[in-house]
XYZ file of C-alpha atoms in Angstrom:
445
model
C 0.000 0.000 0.000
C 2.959 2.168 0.744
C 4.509 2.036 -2.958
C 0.845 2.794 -4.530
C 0.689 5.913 -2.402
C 3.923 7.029 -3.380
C 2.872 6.735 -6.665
C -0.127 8.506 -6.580
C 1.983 11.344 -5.010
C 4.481 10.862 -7.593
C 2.101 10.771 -10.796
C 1.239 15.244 -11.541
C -1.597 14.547 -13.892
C -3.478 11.976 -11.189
C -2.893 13.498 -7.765
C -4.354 15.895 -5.615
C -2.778 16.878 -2.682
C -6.135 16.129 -0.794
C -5.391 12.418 -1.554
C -2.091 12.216 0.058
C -3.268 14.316 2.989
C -5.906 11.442 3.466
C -3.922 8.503 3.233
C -1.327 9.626 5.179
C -2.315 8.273 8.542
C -4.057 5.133 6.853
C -0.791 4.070 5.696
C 0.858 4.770 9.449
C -2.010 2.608 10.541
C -1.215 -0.204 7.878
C 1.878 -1.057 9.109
C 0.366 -2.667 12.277
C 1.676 -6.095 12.304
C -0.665 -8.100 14.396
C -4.273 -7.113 14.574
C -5.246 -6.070 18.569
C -7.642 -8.810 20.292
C -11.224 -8.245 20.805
C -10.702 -7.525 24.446
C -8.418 -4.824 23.557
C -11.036 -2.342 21.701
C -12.416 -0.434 23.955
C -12.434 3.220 22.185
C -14.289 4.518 18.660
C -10.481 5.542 17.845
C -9.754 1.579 18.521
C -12.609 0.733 16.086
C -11.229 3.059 13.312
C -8.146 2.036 13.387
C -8.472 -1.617 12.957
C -11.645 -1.060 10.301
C -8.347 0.639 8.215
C -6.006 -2.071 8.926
C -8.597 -4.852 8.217
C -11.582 -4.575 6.348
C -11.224 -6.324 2.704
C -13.732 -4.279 1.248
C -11.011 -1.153 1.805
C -8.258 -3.522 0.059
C -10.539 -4.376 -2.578
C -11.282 -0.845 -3.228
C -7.282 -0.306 -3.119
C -6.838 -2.886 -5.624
C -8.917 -1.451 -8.360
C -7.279 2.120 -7.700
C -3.807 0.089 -8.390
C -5.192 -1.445 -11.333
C -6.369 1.961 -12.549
C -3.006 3.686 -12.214
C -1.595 0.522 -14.876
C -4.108 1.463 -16.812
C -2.506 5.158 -17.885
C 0.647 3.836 -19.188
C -0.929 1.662 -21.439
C -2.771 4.174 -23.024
C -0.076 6.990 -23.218
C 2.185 4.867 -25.142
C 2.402 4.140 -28.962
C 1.291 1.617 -31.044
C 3.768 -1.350 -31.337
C 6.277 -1.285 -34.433
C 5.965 -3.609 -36.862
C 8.237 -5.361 -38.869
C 7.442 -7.244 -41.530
C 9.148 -9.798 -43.820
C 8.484 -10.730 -47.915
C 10.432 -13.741 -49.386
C 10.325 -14.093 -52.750
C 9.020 -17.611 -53.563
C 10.258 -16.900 -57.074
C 12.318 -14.071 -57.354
C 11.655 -10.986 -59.310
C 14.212 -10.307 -61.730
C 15.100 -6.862 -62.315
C 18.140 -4.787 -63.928
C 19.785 -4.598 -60.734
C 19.284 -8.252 -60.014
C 16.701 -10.687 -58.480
C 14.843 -9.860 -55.469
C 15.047 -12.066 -52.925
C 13.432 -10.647 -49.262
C 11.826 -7.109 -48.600
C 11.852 -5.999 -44.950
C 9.882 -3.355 -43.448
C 9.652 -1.589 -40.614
C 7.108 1.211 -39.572
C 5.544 3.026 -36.904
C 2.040 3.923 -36.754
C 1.952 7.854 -34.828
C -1.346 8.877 -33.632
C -3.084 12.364 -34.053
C -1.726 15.018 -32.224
C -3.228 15.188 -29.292
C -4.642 11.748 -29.052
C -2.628 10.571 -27.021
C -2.466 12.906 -24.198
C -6.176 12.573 -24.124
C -6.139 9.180 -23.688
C -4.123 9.864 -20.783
C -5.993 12.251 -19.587
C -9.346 9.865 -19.403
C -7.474 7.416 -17.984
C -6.116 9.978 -15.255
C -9.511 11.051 -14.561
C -10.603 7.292 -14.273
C -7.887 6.408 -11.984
C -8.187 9.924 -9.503
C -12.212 8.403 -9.700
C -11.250 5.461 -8.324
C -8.971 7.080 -5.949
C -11.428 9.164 -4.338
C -14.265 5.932 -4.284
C -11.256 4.784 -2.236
C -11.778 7.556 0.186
C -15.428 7.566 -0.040
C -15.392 4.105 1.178
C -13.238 5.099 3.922
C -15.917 7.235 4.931
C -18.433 4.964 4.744
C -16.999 2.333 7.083
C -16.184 4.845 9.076
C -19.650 5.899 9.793
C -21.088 2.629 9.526
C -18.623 1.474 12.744
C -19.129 4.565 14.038
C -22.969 4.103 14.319
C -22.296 0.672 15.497
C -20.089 1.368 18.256
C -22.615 3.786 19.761
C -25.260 1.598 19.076
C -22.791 -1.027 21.346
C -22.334 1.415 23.904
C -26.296 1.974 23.990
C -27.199 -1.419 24.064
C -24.474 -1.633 27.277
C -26.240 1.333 29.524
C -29.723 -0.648 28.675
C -28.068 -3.800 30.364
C -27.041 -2.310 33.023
C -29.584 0.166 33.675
C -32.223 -2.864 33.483
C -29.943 -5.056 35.686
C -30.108 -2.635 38.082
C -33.981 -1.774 37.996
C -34.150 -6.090 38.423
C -31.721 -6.082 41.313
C -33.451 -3.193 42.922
C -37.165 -4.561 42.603
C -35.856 -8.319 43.866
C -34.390 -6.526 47.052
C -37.917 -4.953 47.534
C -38.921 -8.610 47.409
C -38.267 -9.494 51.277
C -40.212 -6.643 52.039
C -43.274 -7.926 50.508
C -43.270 -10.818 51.922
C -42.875 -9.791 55.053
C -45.721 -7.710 54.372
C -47.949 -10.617 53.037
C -46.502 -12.521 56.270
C -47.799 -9.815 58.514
C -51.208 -9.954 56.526
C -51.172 -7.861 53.318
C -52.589 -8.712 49.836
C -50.414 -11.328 48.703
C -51.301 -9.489 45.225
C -48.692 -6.763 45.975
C -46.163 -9.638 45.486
C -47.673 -11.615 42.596
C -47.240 -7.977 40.809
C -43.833 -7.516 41.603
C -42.563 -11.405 40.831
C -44.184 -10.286 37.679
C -42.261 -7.012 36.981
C -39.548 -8.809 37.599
C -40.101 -11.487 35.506
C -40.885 -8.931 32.457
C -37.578 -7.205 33.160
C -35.684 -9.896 33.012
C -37.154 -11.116 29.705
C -36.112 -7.796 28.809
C -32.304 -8.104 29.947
C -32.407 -11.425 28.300
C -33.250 -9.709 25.100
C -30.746 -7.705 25.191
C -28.164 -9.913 25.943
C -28.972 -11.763 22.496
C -28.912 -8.066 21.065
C -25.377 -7.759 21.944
C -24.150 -11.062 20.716
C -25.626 -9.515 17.070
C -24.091 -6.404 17.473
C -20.903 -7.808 18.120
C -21.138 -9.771 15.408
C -21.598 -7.512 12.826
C -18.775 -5.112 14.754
C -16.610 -7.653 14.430
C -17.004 -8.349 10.686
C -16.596 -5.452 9.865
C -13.252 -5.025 11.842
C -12.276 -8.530 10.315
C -11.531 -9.854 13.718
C -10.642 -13.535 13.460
C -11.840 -14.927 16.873
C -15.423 -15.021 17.341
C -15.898 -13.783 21.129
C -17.589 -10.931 22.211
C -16.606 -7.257 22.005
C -15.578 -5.609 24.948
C -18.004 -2.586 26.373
C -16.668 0.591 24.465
C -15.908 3.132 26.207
C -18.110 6.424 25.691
C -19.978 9.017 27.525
C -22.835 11.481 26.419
C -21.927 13.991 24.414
C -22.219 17.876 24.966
C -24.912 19.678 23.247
C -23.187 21.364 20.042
C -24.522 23.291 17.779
C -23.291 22.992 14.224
C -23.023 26.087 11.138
C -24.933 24.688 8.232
C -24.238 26.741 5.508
C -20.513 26.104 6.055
C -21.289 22.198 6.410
C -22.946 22.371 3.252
C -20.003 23.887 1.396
C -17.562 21.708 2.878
C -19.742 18.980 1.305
C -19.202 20.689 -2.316
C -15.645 21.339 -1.620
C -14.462 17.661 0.150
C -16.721 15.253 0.152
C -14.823 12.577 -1.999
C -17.936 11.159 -3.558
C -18.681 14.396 -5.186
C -14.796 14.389 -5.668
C -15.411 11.360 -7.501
C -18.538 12.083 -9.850
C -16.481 15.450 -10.899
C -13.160 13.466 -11.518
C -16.320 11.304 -13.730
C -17.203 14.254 -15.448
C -13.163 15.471 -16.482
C -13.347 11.650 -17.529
C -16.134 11.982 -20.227
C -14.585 16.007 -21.174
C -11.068 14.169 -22.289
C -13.313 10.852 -23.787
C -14.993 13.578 -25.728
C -11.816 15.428 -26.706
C -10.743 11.970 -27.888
C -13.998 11.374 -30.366
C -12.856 14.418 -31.789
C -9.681 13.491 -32.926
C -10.581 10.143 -33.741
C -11.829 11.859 -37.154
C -8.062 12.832 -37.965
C -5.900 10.818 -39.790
C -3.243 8.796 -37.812
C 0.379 8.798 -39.754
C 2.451 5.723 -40.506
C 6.008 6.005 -40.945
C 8.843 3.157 -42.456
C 11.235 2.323 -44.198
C 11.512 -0.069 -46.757
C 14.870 -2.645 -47.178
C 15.447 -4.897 -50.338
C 17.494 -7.695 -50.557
C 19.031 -8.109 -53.754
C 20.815 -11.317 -54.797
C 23.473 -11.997 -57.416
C 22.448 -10.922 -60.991
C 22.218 -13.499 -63.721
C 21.542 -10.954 -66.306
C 23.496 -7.475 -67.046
C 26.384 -8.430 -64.311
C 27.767 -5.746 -65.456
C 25.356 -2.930 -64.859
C 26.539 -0.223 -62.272
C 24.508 -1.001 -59.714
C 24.261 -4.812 -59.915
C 24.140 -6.636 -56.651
C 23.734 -3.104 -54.421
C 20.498 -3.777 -51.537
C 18.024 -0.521 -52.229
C 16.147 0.858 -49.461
C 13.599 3.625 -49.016
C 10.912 5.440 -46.659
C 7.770 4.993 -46.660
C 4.818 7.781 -45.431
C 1.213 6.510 -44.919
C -2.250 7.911 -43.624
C -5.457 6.514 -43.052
C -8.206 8.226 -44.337
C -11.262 8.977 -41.807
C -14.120 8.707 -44.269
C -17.218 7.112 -41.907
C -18.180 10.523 -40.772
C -21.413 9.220 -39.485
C -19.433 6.656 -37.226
C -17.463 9.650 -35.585
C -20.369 11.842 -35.488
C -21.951 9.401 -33.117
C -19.142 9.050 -30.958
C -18.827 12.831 -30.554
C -22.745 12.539 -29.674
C -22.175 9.590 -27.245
C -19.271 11.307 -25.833
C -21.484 14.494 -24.988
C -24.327 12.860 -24.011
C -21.796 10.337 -21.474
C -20.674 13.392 -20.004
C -23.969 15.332 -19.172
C -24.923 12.123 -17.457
C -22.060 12.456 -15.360
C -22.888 16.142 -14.862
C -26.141 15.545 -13.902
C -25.542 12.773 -11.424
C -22.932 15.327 -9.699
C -26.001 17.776 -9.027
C -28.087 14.771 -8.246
C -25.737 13.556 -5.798
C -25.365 16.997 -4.427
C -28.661 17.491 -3.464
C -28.993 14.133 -1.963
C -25.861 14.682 0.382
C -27.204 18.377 1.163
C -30.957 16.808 2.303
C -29.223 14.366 3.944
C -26.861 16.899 5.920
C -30.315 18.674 6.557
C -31.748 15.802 8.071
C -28.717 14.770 10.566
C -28.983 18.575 11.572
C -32.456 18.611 12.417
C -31.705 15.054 14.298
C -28.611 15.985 16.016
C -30.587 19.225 17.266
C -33.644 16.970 18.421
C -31.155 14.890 20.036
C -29.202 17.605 21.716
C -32.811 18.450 23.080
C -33.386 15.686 24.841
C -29.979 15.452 26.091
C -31.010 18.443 27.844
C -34.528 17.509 29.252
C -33.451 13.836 30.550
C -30.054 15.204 31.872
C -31.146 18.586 33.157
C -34.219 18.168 34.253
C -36.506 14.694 34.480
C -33.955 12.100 35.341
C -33.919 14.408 38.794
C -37.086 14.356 39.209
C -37.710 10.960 38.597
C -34.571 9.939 40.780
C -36.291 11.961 43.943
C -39.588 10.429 42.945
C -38.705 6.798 43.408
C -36.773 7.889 46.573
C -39.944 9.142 48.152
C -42.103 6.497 47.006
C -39.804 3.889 48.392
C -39.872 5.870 51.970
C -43.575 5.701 51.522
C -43.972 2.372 50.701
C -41.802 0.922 53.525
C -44.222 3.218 56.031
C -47.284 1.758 54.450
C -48.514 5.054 52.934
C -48.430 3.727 49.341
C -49.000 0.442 47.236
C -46.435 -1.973 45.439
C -47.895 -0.747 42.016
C -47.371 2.997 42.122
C -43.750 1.896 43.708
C -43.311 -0.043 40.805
C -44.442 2.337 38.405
C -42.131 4.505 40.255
C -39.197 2.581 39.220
C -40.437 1.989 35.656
C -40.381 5.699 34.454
C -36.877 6.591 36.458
C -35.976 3.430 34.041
C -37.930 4.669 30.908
C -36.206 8.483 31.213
C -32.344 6.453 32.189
C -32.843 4.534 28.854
C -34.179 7.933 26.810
C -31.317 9.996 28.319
C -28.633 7.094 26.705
C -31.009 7.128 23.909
C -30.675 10.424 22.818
C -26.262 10.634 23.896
C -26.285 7.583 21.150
C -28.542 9.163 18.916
C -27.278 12.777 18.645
C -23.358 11.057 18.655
C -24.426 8.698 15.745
C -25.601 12.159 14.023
C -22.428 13.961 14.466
C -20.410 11.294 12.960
C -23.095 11.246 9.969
C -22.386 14.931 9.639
C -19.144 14.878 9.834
C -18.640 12.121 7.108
C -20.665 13.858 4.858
C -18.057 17.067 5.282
C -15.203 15.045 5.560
C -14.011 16.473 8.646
C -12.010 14.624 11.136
C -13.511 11.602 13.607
C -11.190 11.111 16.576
C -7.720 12.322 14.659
C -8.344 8.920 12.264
C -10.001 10.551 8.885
C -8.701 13.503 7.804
C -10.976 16.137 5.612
C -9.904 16.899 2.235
C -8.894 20.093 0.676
C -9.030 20.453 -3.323
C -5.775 21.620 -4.256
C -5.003 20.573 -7.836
């Protein structure tokens, strides 16, 4: 991976800057020899960094930038020679003597300009590729990223409901001391119930993080097939975010709009080359004949001497309609491409309008759990506890108690994993940085 990048750094006509910038700290993180154990990722920075290292759709996508960047010499180069050989199965007599082999050498030159715009297309084709590369980066990125805090979530559910279970069972001996004494023995049925729905609940859950770790851990490419360990993660601040700016760092970096323009410079130079196709290619040679000993006229001046001579040929581009139409495919290729940019634009813009208006609903209720209900709820269940143990309330508004200090807990974690998850959406759409592991891009050609 190392000699590819220094390639693409090397090669002027295929290279941004923003490319290099990029791979830089992919390529630091490459050269990890061992992949870490599943024990040992504990961080989204963790998860990042062995998605680069590991993931074979990333090498995949690295493979057909190399074989893209082979491509360019192949098409920058001219046509093969060829030489050519004529024996004379009877020889042709002439004054000089009888001809015995012709050889023949030539070159065939393309159009001026042809060939640079074959290299061009193929430039474009291969800085395409380069920035799917970097799209897909992207991608994983957010797609572990929204796993990992969907991890963490699914780990403050467990233990939030593990603790609402071990609470409610320690209530038990209380109730039935209660029922002992003479109370309903209702009260208890109810709670043996509550606490038999919770820990259907916890048991869900468990199975819910056996999937998630599963699909974490393919897409890490971990080899052993054990659980993930808890990440580590905590509720985020409330941010707010500028969206005009967002949205032109989406035009300006984000590398699949980097692509689909790279697309579009593509089908300008494919274009470029329809033109030319309609001029005439040149052919040069030279000619060599072997003469052999003359029969006739041995005396003749030149008797016995080899001639040679230079040839000059040109095709001649006469199928206008067949170059017509590829000047008319060529234009019509490349307003596809231009289209698909703005298409793709206004996609990536509603979509960066959506995470905003999520990330600020989030952010909300960030604010109303952590600020203000959990509290509440927190002093609630306190008092109805005190009141239940002096017989001034019931087992079912004690219970209900607990349930809605449970409810807000899990909204509260709900809304840290949901307004995280929308940062990292927004910031992959921008390109801008996630933990120090993806670097934005800046279009400096």
């Amino acid at each position: 991976m190392k000699q590819i990048f220094r390639k693409y750094c090397a090669v002027t006509r295929i290279g941004a800057v923003v490319a290099c910038a990029i791979a830089a700290p992919v390529l630091q993180a490459s050269d990890a020899s061992e992949p870490p154990q599943a024990q040992s990722l504990v961080s989204l920075e963790d998860y990042l960094r062995q998605a680069q290292i590991a993931n074979p759709q990333l090498k995949a996508f690295e493979r057909r930038y190399e074989a893209a960047m082979q491509r360019i010499p192949q098409v920058s180069a001219l046509p093969d020679p060829m030489f050519q050989i004529t024996s004379f199965v009877e020889s042709v007599q002439t004054r000089t003597g009888p001809q015995e082999n012709v050889l023949m050498l030539s070159q065939r030159i393309p159009w001026f300009g042809k060939l640079s715009s074959r290299e061009a297309a193929a430039s474009a084709d291969a800085e395409a590729l380069w920035y799917a590369y970097q799209s897909q980066h992207l991608m994983l990125a957010r797609t572990v990223s929204l796993g990992f805090y969907e991890y963490g979530y699914t780990e403050e559910a467990i233990r939030l409901t593990r603790e609402n279970r071990d609470l409610l069972r320690e209530l038990e001996p209380v109730v039935e001391e209660k029922v002992r004494a003479g109370g309903e023995i209702n009260a208890l049925l109810r709670l043996k119930v509550e606490i038999g729905k919770i820990d259907d609940r916890l048991q869900s859950l468990t199975q819910k993080r056996v999937a998630q770790s599963a699909q974490l851990s393919e897409l890490l490419a971990l080899p052993e097939t054990s659980l993930l360990a808890w990440p580590e993660w905590e509720a985020p601040k409330p941010v707010s975010l500028n969206g005009p700016a967002l949205v032109q760092a989406i035009r300006a970096s984000n590398p699949e709009l980097q692509m689909l323009k790279r697309k579009v410079a593509s089908a300008e130079a494919r274009r470029e080359i329809a033109r030319l196709e309609s001029y005439p290619d040149i052919t040069l040679g030279i000619n060599y004949i072997q003469i052999g000993d003359p029969e006739v006229n041995p005396t003749t001046p030149d008797a016995g001497n080899d001639p040679w001579g230079v040839t000059v040929a040109v095709n001649i581009p006469i199928w206008f309609g067949k170059y017509d139409a590829a000047k008319e495919e060529a234009l019509a290729s490349k307003r596809s491409s231009e289209h698909e940019y703005e298409n793709r634009y206004n996609a990536l813009r509603g979509e960066l309008s959506a995470s905003l208006a999520l990330l600020a609903d989030a952010n909300r209720r960030l604010t109303l759990y952590g600020e203000e209900l959990l509290g509440l709820a927190e002093q609630a269940v306190e008092n109805t506890r005190e009141s239940y143990q002096n017989g001034r309330t019931g087992i079912l508004e004690l219970i209900d108690s607990e349930r809605s200090l449970l409810d807000l807990q899990l909204l509260y974690w709900r809304a840290a994993a949901d307004a995280s998850q929308q940062r990292v959406v927004i910031q992959t759409l921008a390109n801008q940085p996630i933990l120090g592991t993806f670097y934005a891009t800046d279009e400096n050609e």
